[in-house]
Structure formats: structure tokens, C-alpha cells
CSV table of C-alpha atoms in Angstrom, one decimal:
chain,number,residue,atom,x,y,z
A,1,UNK,CA,11.9,9.7,-25.2
A,2,UNK,CA,13.4,8.5,-22.0
A,3,UNK,CA,16.8,9.3,-23.2
A,4,UNK,CA,16.2,12.8,-25.0
A,5,UNK,CA,12.7,14.3,-23.7
A,6,UNK,CA,13.3,17.9,-22.6
A,7,UNK,CA,11.4,17.5,-19.3
A,8,UNK,CA,13.3,15.1,-16.8
A,9,UNK,CA,10.1,14.4,-14.8
A,10,UNK,CA,8.2,13.2,-17.9
A,11,UNK,CA,11.3,11.1,-18.8
A,12,UNK,CA,11.3,9.4,-15.5
A,13,UNK,CA,7.6,8.7,-15.6
A,14,UNK,CA,8.1,7.1,-19.1
A,15,UNK,CA,10.9,5.0,-17.7
A,16,UNK,CA,8.2,3.8,-14.9
A,17,UNK,CA,5.9,2.7,-17.7
A,18,UNK,CA,8.5,0.8,-19.2
A,19,UNK,CA,9.6,-1.1,-16.1
A,20,UNK,CA,7.4,-4.2,-16.4
A,21,UNK,CA,9.1,-5.0,-19.8
A,22,UNK,CA,12.7,-4.3,-18.8
A,23,UNK,CA,13.6,-7.9,-18.4
A,24,UNK,CA,12.4,-8.6,-22.0
A,25,UNK,CA,14.2,-5.4,-23.4
A,26,UNK,CA,17.3,-5.7,-21.5
A,27,UNK,CA,19.7,-6.3,-24.3
A,28,UNK,CA,18.4,-3.4,-26.2
A,29,UNK,CA,18.4,-0.9,-23.1
A,30,UNK,CA,22.1,-2.0,-22.5
A,31,UNK,CA,23.1,-1.5,-26.1
A,32,UNK,CA,21.5,1.7,-26.7
A,33,UNK,CA,23.7,4.8,-26.1
A,34,UNK,CA,21.6,6.8,-23.8
A,35,UNK,CA,22.7,10.0,-22.2
A,36,UNK,CA,23.5,10.0,-18.5
A,37,UNK,CA,20.4,11.5,-16.9
A,38,UNK,CA,18.2,10.4,-14.0
A,39,UNK,CA,15.7,8.6,-16.1
A,40,UNK,CA,18.2,6.6,-18.3
A,41,UNK,CA,20.3,5.6,-15.0
A,42,UNK,CA,17.0,4.5,-13.2
A,43,UNK,CA,16.1,2.4,-16.4
A,44,UNK,CA,19.8,0.9,-16.6
A,45,UNK,CA,19.5,0.1,-12.9
A,46,UNK,CA,16.5,-2.2,-13.4
A,47,UNK,CA,18.2,-3.8,-16.5
A,48,UNK,CA,21.3,-4.6,-14.4
A,49,UNK,CA,20.2,-5.3,-10.7
A,50,UNK,CA,23.7,-6.1,-9.8
A,51,UNK,CA,24.5,-2.4,-10.4
A,52,UNK,CA,21.3,-0.9,-9.2
A,53,UNK,CA,22.6,0.9,-6.2
A,54,UNK,CA,25.4,2.4,-8.0
A,55,UNK,CA,23.3,3.5,-10.9
A,56,UNK,CA,20.4,5.0,-8.7
A,57,UNK,CA,22.8,6.7,-6.5
A,58,UNK,CA,24.2,8.4,-9.5
A,59,UNK,CA,20.7,9.5,-10.7
A,60,UNK,CA,20.0,10.9,-7.3
A,61,UNK,CA,23.4,12.9,-7.3
A,62,UNK,CA,22.3,14.3,-10.8
A,63,UNK,CA,19.0,15.3,-9.6
A,64,UNK,CA,20.3,17.0,-6.6
A,65,UNK,CA,23.1,18.8,-8.5
A,66,UNK,CA,20.4,20.0,-10.8
A,67,UNK,CA,18.3,21.5,-8.1
A,68,UNK,CA,21.3,23.2,-6.5
A,69,UNK,CA,21.9,24.8,-9.9
A,70,UNK,CA,18.5,26.2,-9.7
A,71,UNK,CA,17.8,24.8,-13.2
A,72,UNK,CA,14.1,24.9,-13.6
A,73,UNK,CA,10.9,24.2,-11.8
A,74,UNK,CA,11.0,20.6,-12.4
A,75,UNK,CA,14.3,20.1,-10.5
A,76,UNK,CA,12.7,19.8,-7.1
A,77,UNK,CA,9.9,17.2,-8.1
A,78,UNK,CA,12.7,15.2,-10.0
A,79,UNK,CA,14.8,15.1,-6.8
A,80,UNK,CA,11.8,13.9,-4.9
A,81,UNK,CA,11.1,11.1,-7.4
A,82,UNK,CA,14.9,10.0,-7.2
A,83,UNK,CA,14.9,10.2,-3.4
A,84,UNK,CA,11.8,7.8,-3.2
A,85,UNK,CA,13.3,5.3,-5.7
A,86,UNK,CA,16.7,5.3,-3.8
A,87,UNK,CA,15.5,5.3,-0.5
A,88,UNK,CA,13.1,2.4,-1.2
A,89,UNK,CA,16.1,0.4,-2.7
A,90,UNK,CA,18.1,1.2,0.7
A,91,UNK,CA,15.1,0.1,2.8
A,92,UNK,CA,14.9,-3.2,0.9
A,93,UNK,CA,18.8,-3.6,1.9
A,94,UNK,CA,18.1,-2.6,5.4
A,95,UNK,CA,20.4,0.3,4.9
A,96,UNK,CA,18.4,2.7,7.3
A,97,UNK,CA,21.2,5.2,7.8
A,98,UNK,CA,21.3,5.8,4.1
A,99,UNK,CA,17.5,6.2,3.9
A,100,UNK,CA,17.8,8.8,6.5
A,101,UNK,CA,20.6,10.6,4.5
A,102,UNK,CA,18.3,10.7,1.5
A,103,UNK,CA,15.3,12.2,3.4
A,104,UNK,CA,17.5,14.7,5.1
A,105,UNK,CA,19.1,15.9,1.9
A,106,UNK,CA,15.7,16.4,0.2
A,107,UNK,CA,14.3,18.0,3.5
A,108,UNK,CA,17.4,20.5,3.5
A,109,UNK,CA,17.4,21.1,-0.2
A,110,UNK,CA,13.5,21.9,-0.5
A,111,UNK,CA,12.2,22.2,3.0
A,112,UNK,CA,9.3,20.4,1.7
A,113,UNK,CA,6.8,19.0,4.4
A,114,UNK,CA,6.4,15.6,2.6
A,115,UNK,CA,10.4,15.2,2.8
A,116,UNK,CA,10.3,16.3,6.4
A,117,UNK,CA,7.5,13.7,7.3
A,118,UNK,CA,9.3,11.1,5.6
A,119,UNK,CA,12.4,11.8,7.7
A,120,UNK,CA,10.4,12.0,10.9
A,121,UNK,CA,8.5,8.7,9.9
A,122,UNK,CA,11.8,7.0,9.7
A,123,UNK,CA,13.1,8.1,13.0
A,124,UNK,CA,9.7,6.9,14.5
A,125,UNK,CA,10.1,3.5,12.9
A,126,UNK,CA,13.5,3.4,14.6
A,127,UNK,CA,12.3,4.4,18.0
A,128,UNK,CA,14.5,7.5,18.0
A,129,UNK,CA,12.1,9.7,19.8
A,130,UNK,CA,14.2,12.4,21.1
A,131,UNK,CA,15.5,12.7,17.6
A,132,UNK,CA,12.1,13.2,16.2
A,133,UNK,CA,11.4,16.1,18.7
A,134,UNK,CA,14.8,17.7,17.6
A,135,UNK,CA,14.0,17.4,13.9
A,136,UNK,CA,10.6,18.5,14.3
A,137,UNK,CA,11.8,21.7,15.9
A,138,UNK,CA,14.4,22.1,13.2
A,139,UNK,CA,12.0,21.9,10.4
A,140,UNK,CA,8.9,23.3,12.4
A,141,UNK,CA,8.5,26.2,9.6
A,142,UNK,CA,7.9,23.5,6.9
A,143,UNK,CA,5.3,21.9,9.1
A,144,UNK,CA,3.6,25.1,10.3
A,145,UNK,CA,-0.2,24.5,10.2
A,146,UNK,CA,0.2,20.8,9.1
A,147,UNK,CA,-1.8,18.6,11.3
A,148,UNK,CA,0.3,15.6,10.3
A,149,UNK,CA,3.4,17.1,12.2
A,150,UNK,CA,1.3,17.2,15.3
A,151,UNK,CA,0.3,13.5,15.0
A,152,UNK,CA,3.9,12.6,14.7
A,153,UNK,CA,4.7,14.4,18.1
A,154,UNK,CA,1.5,12.6,19.4
A,155,UNK,CA,3.0,9.2,18.3
A,156,UNK,CA,6.1,10.2,20.2
A,157,UNK,CA,4.1,11.1,23.3
A,158,UNK,CA,2.1,7.9,23.2
A,159,UNK,CA,5.4,5.9,22.9
A,160,UNK,CA,6.6,7.8,26.0
A,161,UNK,CA,3.4,7.1,28.1
A,162,UNK,CA,2.4,10.7,28.2
A,163,UNK,CA,-1.3,10.5,27.5
A,164,UNK,CA,-2.2,13.9,28.5
A,165,UNK,CA,0.2,15.3,25.8
A,166,UNK,CA,-1.1,12.9,23.2
A,167,UNK,CA,-4.7,13.8,23.8
A,168,UNK,CA,-3.9,17.5,23.6
A,169,UNK,CA,-1.8,17.1,20.4
A,170,UNK,CA,-4.5,15.1,18.6
A,171,UNK,CA,-7.3,17.4,19.8
A,172,UNK,CA,-5.3,20.5,18.4
A,173,UNK,CA,-4.8,18.6,15.1
A,174,UNK,CA,-8.5,17.8,14.6
A,175,UNK,CA,-9.2,21.5,15.5
A,176,UNK,CA,-7.2,23.0,12.6
A,177,UNK,CA,-9.1,23.8,9.2
A,178,UNK,CA,-12.6,23.7,10.8
A,179,UNK,CA,-14.2,24.0,7.5
A,180,UNK,CA,-11.9,22.3,5.2
A,181,UNK,CA,-12.7,18.7,4.4
A,182,UNK,CA,-10.0,18.2,2.1
A,183,UNK,CA,-7.3,19.0,4.6
A,184,UNK,CA,-8.6,16.6,6.9
A,185,UNK,CA,-9.1,13.9,4.2
A,186,UNK,CA,-5.5,14.2,3.3
A,187,UNK,CA,-4.4,14.0,6.8
A,188,UNK,CA,-6.6,10.8,7.3
A,189,UNK,CA,-4.9,9.5,4.4
A,190,UNK,CA,-1.5,10.0,5.6
A,191,UNK,CA,-2.4,8.7,9.1
A,192,UNK,CA,-3.9,5.5,7.4
A,193,UNK,CA,-0.7,5.0,5.4
A,194,UNK,CA,1.3,5.2,8.4
A,195,UNK,CA,-0.8,2.5,10.0
A,196,UNK,CA,-2.4,5.0,12.7
A,197,UNK,CA,-5.7,3.7,12.4
A,198,UNK,CA,-7.5,5.3,15.3
A,199,UNK,CA,-6.4,8.7,14.4
A,200,UNK,CA,-7.3,8.3,10.9
A,201,UNK,CA,-10.5,7.3,11.7
A,202,UNK,CA,-11.0,10.5,13.8
A,203,UNK,CA,-10.0,12.7,10.7
A,204,UNK,CA,-12.4,10.9,8.2
A,205,UNK,CA,-15.0,11.4,11.0
A,206,UNK,CA,-14.2,15.1,10.9
A,207,UNK,CA,-14.7,15.0,7.1
A,208,UNK,CA,-18.1,13.7,7.9
A,209,UNK,CA,-19.2,16.2,10.3
A,210,UNK,CA,-18.0,19.1,8.2
A,211,UNK,CA,-19.8,17.8,5.0
A,212,UNK,CA,-23.0,16.4,6.7
A,213,UNK,CA,-25.3,19.1,5.6
A,214,UNK,CA,-23.5,20.1,2.6
A,215,UNK,CA,-25.3,18.6,-0.5
A,216,UNK,CA,-22.6,19.5,-2.9
A,217,UNK,CA,-19.9,17.8,-1.0
A,218,UNK,CA,-21.2,14.2,-1.2
A,219,UNK,CA,-18.3,13.1,-3.0
A,220,UNK,CA,-16.4,13.8,0.3
A,221,UNK,CA,-18.7,11.8,2.2
A,222,UNK,CA,-18.3,9.0,-0.2
A,223,UNK,CA,-14.6,8.9,-0.1
A,224,UNK,CA,-14.4,9.2,3.8
A,225,UNK,CA,-16.9,6.5,4.2
A,226,UNK,CA,-14.9,4.2,2.1
A,227,UNK,CA,-11.7,5.0,4.1
A,228,UNK,CA,-13.7,4.3,7.3
A,229,UNK,CA,-14.8,0.9,5.9
A,230,UNK,CA,-11.2,0.0,5.2
A,231,UNK,CA,-10.1,0.8,8.7
A,232,UNK,CA,-13.0,-1.2,10.3
A,233,UNK,CA,-12.2,-4.1,7.7
A,234,UNK,CA,-8.6,-4.2,9.2
A,235,UNK,CA,-10.0,-4.0,12.8
A,236,UNK,CA,-12.4,-7.0,12.0
A,237,UNK,CA,-15.3,-4.9,13.0
A,238,UNK,CA,-17.5,-6.3,10.4
A,239,UNK,CA,-20.7,-4.5,11.5
A,240,UNK,CA,-19.3,-1.1,11.5
A,241,UNK,CA,-17.6,-2.0,7.9
A,242,UNK,CA,-20.8,-2.9,6.6
A,243,UNK,CA,-22.5,0.1,8.0
A,244,UNK,CA,-20.0,2.4,6.1
A,245,UNK,CA,-20.3,0.4,2.9
A,246,UNK,CA,-24.0,0.8,2.9
A,247,UNK,CA,-23.9,4.5,3.5
A,248,UNK,CA,-21.4,4.7,0.7
A,249,UNK,CA,-23.6,2.9,-1.8
A,250,UNK,CA,-26.6,5.0,-0.8
A,251,UNK,CA,-24.5,8.3,-1.3
A,252,UNK,CA,-23.4,7.0,-4.7
A,253,UNK,CA,-27.1,6.2,-5.8
A,254,UNK,CA,-28.0,9.7,-5.0
A,255,UNK,CA,-25.0,11.1,-6.9
A,256,UNK,CA,-25.7,8.9,-9.9
A,257,UNK,CA,-29.4,10.3,-10.1
A,258,UNK,CA,-27.8,13.8,-10.4
A,259,UNK,CA,-25.7,12.5,-13.2
A,260,UNK,CA,-22.5,12.4,-11.0
A,261,UNK,CA,-20.0,9.7,-10.5
A,262,UNK,CA,-19.1,8.1,-13.8
A,263,UNK,CA,-18.1,4.6,-14.8
A,264,UNK,CA,-15.2,4.3,-12.4
A,265,UNK,CA,-17.5,5.2,-9.5
A,266,UNK,CA,-19.9,2.5,-10.7
A,267,UNK,CA,-17.1,0.0,-10.7
A,268,UNK,CA,-16.2,0.9,-7.3
A,269,UNK,CA,-19.7,0.5,-6.1
A,270,UNK,CA,-19.8,-2.8,-7.6
A,271,UNK,CA,-16.8,-3.6,-5.4
A,272,UNK,CA,-18.7,-2.2,-2.3
A,273,UNK,CA,-21.8,-4.5,-2.8
A,274,UNK,CA,-19.6,-7.5,-3.6
A,275,UNK,CA,-17.6,-6.8,-0.2
A,276,UNK,CA,-21.2,-6.6,1.8
A,277,UNK,CA,-21.9,-10.0,0.3
A,278,UNK,CA,-18.7,-11.3,1.6
A,279,UNK,CA,-19.3,-10.0,5.0
A,280,UNK,CA,-22.8,-11.6,5.1
A,281,UNK,CA,-21.0,-15.1,3.7
A,282,UNK,CA,-18.4,-14.7,6.6
A,283,UNK,CA,-21.4,-14.5,9.1
A,284,UNK,CA,-23.1,-17.4,7.6
A,285,UNK,CA,-19.9,-19.5,7.8
A,286,UNK,CA,-19.5,-18.8,11.5
A,287,UNK,CA,-23.0,-19.7,11.9
A,288,UNK,CA,-22.6,-23.0,10.3
A,289,UNK,CA,-25.1,-22.2,7.3
A,290,UNK,CA,-23.1,-23.6,4.4
A,291,UNK,CA,-26.1,-23.7,2.1
A,292,UNK,CA,-26.9,-20.0,2.7
A,293,UNK,CA,-23.2,-19.2,2.5
A,294,UNK,CA,-22.8,-20.8,-0.9
A,295,UNK,CA,-25.8,-19.0,-2.2
A,296,UNK,CA,-24.4,-15.7,-1.0
A,297,UNK,CA,-20.9,-16.3,-2.7
A,298,UNK,CA,-22.6,-17.1,-6.0
A,299,UNK,CA,-24.5,-13.7,-5.8
A,300,UNK,CA,-21.1,-12.1,-5.2
A,301,UNK,CA,-19.6,-13.8,-8.2
A,302,UNK,CA,-22.5,-12.8,-10.4
A,303,UNK,CA,-21.8,-9.2,-9.3
A,304,UNK,CA,-18.1,-9.5,-9.7
A,305,UNK,CA,-17.0,-12.8,-11.5
A,306,UNK,CA,-13.5,-14.1,-10.3
A,307,UNK,CA,-13.5,-11.9,-7.2
A,308,UNK,CA,-10.5,-13.7,-5.2
A,309,UNK,CA,-12.0,-13.8,-1.9
A,310,UNK,CA,-15.4,-15.1,-3.1
A,311,UNK,CA,-13.6,-17.9,-5.4
A,312,UNK,CA,-11.5,-18.9,-2.3
A,313,UNK,CA,-14.5,-19.3,-0.1
A,314,UNK,CA,-16.5,-21.0,-2.5
A,315,UNK,CA,-13.9,-23.5,-3.6
A,316,UNK,CA,-13.3,-24.4,0.2
A,317,UNK,CA,-17.0,-25.0,0.4
A,318,UNK,CA,-17.0,-27.1,-2.8
A,319,UNK,CA,-14.1,-29.3,-1.6
A,320,UNK,CA,-15.8,-29.8,1.7
A,321,UNK,CA,-18.7,-31.4,0.0
A,322,UNK,CA,-16.5,-33.5,-2.2
A,323,UNK,CA,-17.0,-31.5,-5.5
A,324,UNK,CA,-13.1,-31.4,-6.2
A,325,UNK,CA,-13.5,-31.1,-10.1
A,326,UNK,CA,-15.9,-28.2,-9.8
A,327,UNK,CA,-13.6,-26.5,-7.5
A,328,UNK,CA,-10.6,-27.1,-9.7
A,329,UNK,CA,-12.6,-25.9,-12.7
A,330,UNK,CA,-13.5,-22.6,-10.6
A,331,UNK,CA,-9.8,-22.2,-9.7
A,332,UNK,CA,-8.5,-22.5,-13.3
A,333,UNK,CA,-11.2,-20.2,-14.9
A,334,UNK,CA,-10.4,-17.4,-12.4
A,335,UNK,CA,-6.7,-18.0,-12.9
A,336,UNK,CA,-7.2,-17.6,-16.8
A,337,UNK,CA,-8.9,-14.3,-16.1
A,338,UNK,CA,-6.3,-12.8,-13.9
A,339,UNK,CA,-3.5,-14.0,-16.4
A,340,UNK,CA,-5.3,-12.1,-19.2
A,341,UNK,CA,-5.6,-9.1,-17.1
A,342,UNK,CA,-1.7,-9.2,-16.4
A,343,UNK,CA,-1.0,-9.5,-20.0
A,344,UNK,CA,-3.2,-6.4,-20.6
A,345,UNK,CA,-1.7,-4.5,-17.7
A,346,UNK,CA,1.6,-5.7,-17.0
A,347,UNK,CA,2.6,-2.8,-14.8
A,348,UNK,CA,-0.2,-3.1,-12.3
A,349,UNK,CA,0.9,-4.7,-9.0
A,350,UNK,CA,-2.6,-5.5,-8.0
A,351,UNK,CA,-3.1,-8.0,-10.9
A,352,UNK,CA,-0.2,-10.1,-9.8
A,353,UNK,CA,-1.2,-10.0,-6.0
A,354,UNK,CA,-4.8,-10.9,-6.8
A,355,UNK,CA,-3.8,-14.0,-8.7
A,356,UNK,CA,-1.1,-15.0,-6.1
A,357,UNK,CA,-3.6,-14.6,-3.3
A,358,UNK,CA,-6.1,-16.8,-5.1
A,359,UNK,CA,-3.6,-19.6,-5.8
A,360,UNK,CA,-2.0,-19.6,-2.5
A,361,UNK,CA,-5.2,-19.7,-0.6
A,362,UNK,CA,-6.5,-22.5,-2.9
A,363,UNK,CA,-3.2,-24.5,-2.7
A,364,UNK,CA,-2.9,-24.3,-6.5
A,365,UNK,CA,0.2,-23.7,-8.6
A,366,UNK,CA,2.1,-22.6,-5.6
A,367,UNK,CA,5.4,-21.9,-7.5
A,368,UNK,CA,3.7,-19.5,-9.8
A,369,UNK,CA,2.0,-17.8,-6.8
A,370,UNK,CA,5.5,-17.2,-5.4
A,371,UNK,CA,6.8,-15.6,-8.6
A,372,UNK,CA,3.7,-13.5,-9.0
A,373,UNK,CA,3.7,-12.4,-5.3
A,374,UNK,CA,7.4,-11.4,-5.8
A,375,UNK,CA,6.5,-9.3,-9.0
A,376,UNK,CA,3.7,-7.4,-7.2
A,377,UNK,CA,6.3,-6.4,-4.6
A,378,UNK,CA,8.9,-5.5,-7.1
A,379,UNK,CA,6.2,-3.0,-8.6
A,380,UNK,CA,4.9,-1.9,-5.4
A,381,UNK,CA,7.5,-2.3,-2.4
A,382,UNK,CA,6.6,-2.0,1.1
A,383,UNK,CA,3.0,-3.0,0.6
A,384,UNK,CA,1.7,-4.6,3.7
A,385,UNK,CA,-1.1,-6.5,1.8
A,386,UNK,CA,1.3,-8.0,-0.8
A,387,UNK,CA,3.9,-9.0,2.0
A,388,UNK,CA,0.8,-10.7,3.7
A,389,UNK,CA,0.2,-12.5,0.4
A,390,UNK,CA,3.8,-13.6,0.0
A,391,UNK,CA,3.9,-14.9,3.6
A,392,UNK,CA,0.8,-17.1,2.8
A,393,UNK,CA,2.6,-18.4,-0.2
A,394,UNK,CA,5.5,-19.4,1.8
A,395,UNK,CA,3.3,-21.0,4.5
A,396,UNK,CA,1.7,-23.2,1.7
A,397,UNK,CA,5.1,-24.0,0.3
A,398,UNK,CA,6.0,-25.4,3.7
A,399,UNK,CA,8.3,-22.5,4.9
A,400,UNK,CA,6.3,-21.1,7.9
A,401,UNK,CA,9.6,-19.3,9.3
A,402,UNK,CA,10.0,-17.4,6.1
A,403,UNK,CA,6.2,-16.6,6.4
A,404,UNK,CA,6.8,-15.1,9.9
A,405,UNK,CA,9.7,-12.9,8.7
A,406,UNK,CA,7.5,-11.7,5.9
A,407,UNK,CA,4.4,-10.9,8.0
A,408,UNK,CA,6.4,-9.3,10.7
A,409,UNK,CA,7.4,-6.7,7.9
A,410,UNK,CA,3.7,-6.2,7.1
A,411,UNK,CA,2.8,-5.8,10.6
A,412,UNK,CA,5.5,-3.2,11.1
A,413,UNK,CA,4.1,-1.2,7.9
A,414,UNK,CA,0.6,-1.4,9.4
A,415,UNK,CA,0.9,-2.0,13.2
A,416,UNK,CA,-2.7,-1.6,14.1
A,417,UNK,CA,-4.2,-4.0,11.5
A,418,UNK,CA,-5.7,-6.9,13.6
A,419,UNK,CA,-6.1,-8.8,10.5
A,420,UNK,CA,-2.4,-9.0,10.0
A,421,UNK,CA,-1.7,-9.4,13.7
A,422,UNK,CA,-3.9,-12.4,13.6
A,423,UNK,CA,-2.4,-13.9,10.6
A,424,UNK,CA,1.1,-13.4,12.1
A,425,UNK,CA,0.0,-15.6,15.2
A,426,UNK,CA,-1.1,-18.2,12.6
A,427,UNK,CA,2.1,-18.3,11.2
A,428,UNK,CA,4.0,-18.2,14.2
A,429,UNK,CA,1.9,-21.2,15.4
A,430,UNK,CA,2.7,-23.0,12.3
A,431,UNK,CA,6.4,-22.3,12.6
A,432,UNK,CA,6.5,-23.6,16.3
A,433,UNK,CA,4.9,-26.8,15.0
A,434,UNK,CA,7.5,-27.1,12.2
A,435,UNK,CA,11.2,-26.5,13.2
A,436,UNK,CA,13.5,-25.2,10.5
A,437,UNK,CA,15.1,-27.8,8.4
A,438,UNK,CA,19.0,-27.6,8.3
A,439,UNK,CA,20.5,-27.2,5.0
A,440,UNK,CA,23.8,-29.0,4.1
A,441,UNK,CA,25.0,-25.8,2.3
A,442,UNK,CA,23.8,-22.0,2.2
A,443,UNK,CA,20.7,-21.6,0.2
């Protein structure tokens, strides 16, 4: 199907599903005579990491040629997929000029707002503020009526210290689409992905304002409050985080009474209730009430067995009171659960990250944790949370300098996350206390 399906986009998506098993299927992939098309070149790139750049560049060139021929309606989506894959590889190799070349080509060929925003975002990361302004003007028609473009300019104004212009641009962005919660939610999502949390919170609050008295739009309220809870969590504003979680739960319960929501939402609410219990347990820990903290953690594990953060906190309590065997058994039970999840869903990065985080923070199976964490980033590159996990693993392995390097990458992706910044300080303190060990030969 990857080699011969008539739809190139479908073939590309099928290749994505096969990725977790490429290492096991490598010989078969290389022995099979597949036609040279973007999806098969992508598959072969994963099977031959040493040729990945060459093969993905060929895939990207083929996709671009197809668009220029005006082949069909799938040509532009195919080039977008190929560009994202190649740009991600270049980024891992620190080849930022080539990343820019990819996004610029896509922007030129499609005049698509997403491509233009990716180009502007890269220039922002590289602190090329004058070029951001120039490129924004060049592609302004693609960004017409799009608040995200105004936020990019606001970011430039903030970097230049022009507070008045920054406030004006943000105010204009918030005033667009006064009755369209979907557009504000999408903009908030973009801002949160960029790590611009204060502005993202403003957009999600705008969603709440628009839908506050609209009974039929409670799903918008639910989603916006989840996003706000996530933002407050990153900022360590636990009371505000808990308030948003409680409101989201109340909204869901009202939706459930009307027969809305479904099983997926029910699982999400279970997660919300568990997060509320973890916030309560954190407060109890700060108050020194170990007995109540343990009770709260056990309630969380009844609600969601094997929740990594609940297991980590409970293991720490058990070890502190000398129940080492009980703690070890809890870790192994949770480990077995996540290994089973990985076996069932080998292409889900979160499964690998959850287990790596659990093992790292309980000082268990650290080499396994390292391999799992690398796998999560292979499946989901440029993920700040997963980089944070890998940094923790390297700290536990006695390599704090490497932990600092990784955490700095995580902070670059989410610069307004106080959680990541605080952990970076922890890693830097550990690195300062343990200078690098000189190697007799390159490692």
C-alpha cells in the first residue's frame, strides 16, 4: 500500500503507522522493490538512518515537483507533510538555514498561512527581528485576518522593548472575530505551542467570554478551561490550575446529563480528578502532613492506577518510612503496566515517556529509561516535556552536564514554563557540583 496506493498522502500516513516497526522490518523494506515516491523514500530513510537526509531530500523534491506540475488536490498537503519531516531532521542536525529554506519554499509554493507562520517562527527563534518584519510584509496577504500573524509582530515589539506597540497588536488580535470561539481557540492553541503562555491565556479567556451564556457551546468552555489549567500548571499557579480543573469537571458532568461527551471525555475527566488529587497531595507534602498525603495519593491511584506522578510520590513516601520492598513492588507493577501499553500501542510516544519518567524519578532501570526516552523523542521530536524527561534520566545517570544541555532545549521550546525553568536551575546546580569527567578518547 505504501508503495502503490494511488493517494500519496494516504501512503505517507501509512508509512507513519509502520515507523515503530521499521527496525524489525528493515531487511524486508530494503529488499522490496518499491517505486520512488515520497512515502517509500521516507520509509527507506527510517530503515537507513545513515542515508536519512539524502532520502528525505529526494522525497521533498518529488513532492515539490508534483505541486509545481499541478498534479492534483493532494499535492499541496503532500508537500506540507514532506516539509515538516525534512525540517524536523534539519533542526535535529542544527541546520537552521536549511530549515528556513524548506519553510520558505513551502510558503512560496502554496502561500499557506501555516507555512508562513512556521517561517516567521523560525526567524523569531534566531532573533532575526528585522527579517520577521520584512517577511511578514512580504506574505501579509496570506496572513490577512489571522491573529497569529499579529502576535508574531507583538513578539518582535516585545523583544525590541516597544511596549506600546506590543499592547496595541495584542489588543487588535483579541478584537478579531468577536463572536467566533473556534478562531480564538485555534489562536490560543498556536500561542501555547509557541510557548507564549500569557497571550495564549488571553485567547482562551476570550473563548470563555464569548461562550459564557451559550448553553450549546459548553464543549468550548470545557476545552478552553483545560488549556488554561495546563498554562497555570506550567506557571506553578496551583490554585488557579485547580479552579480551572474543577470548572471543567462541572461542565463535563452537565454535558453528561444531556448524553454528551462520550467515553473519551469520561477518561479525560478521570485524569482531571486525578490531577486535582495530586495538587492536594503536593500541598499536603509542603505542610509536612505525610499521612494525609499518602491517603490522597492512594485515592488518586484508585481513580487512575499506575498514574506516573502518583506512583513516584507514593514510592518516595514509602522509602522515607523504610518500606523499600513495598516501594519496589509498586514500581515493578507500574512498569509492567506501561510495558504492556507499549506493546499494544508501539507508535504512541506518550507511553514511552510515561515509563521513562516513572523509572527516572524512582531511580529504577535507568538504562531502560534512557532508551525509552530516546524512543519517545524519535516518535515526537521537539517535545519539551519529553526532553525534560530525558534530562532527568541523564541527571540520574550521573551526567548533569548533558541534562543541562537537554533542558535548555526544552526551555527554548517553552520559554515561559516556570516548571522547566526551575528544573533547569536544578540541573545547573548539579552540574556545577560535579565538573565534567575528562575522557581518554572521544565518546
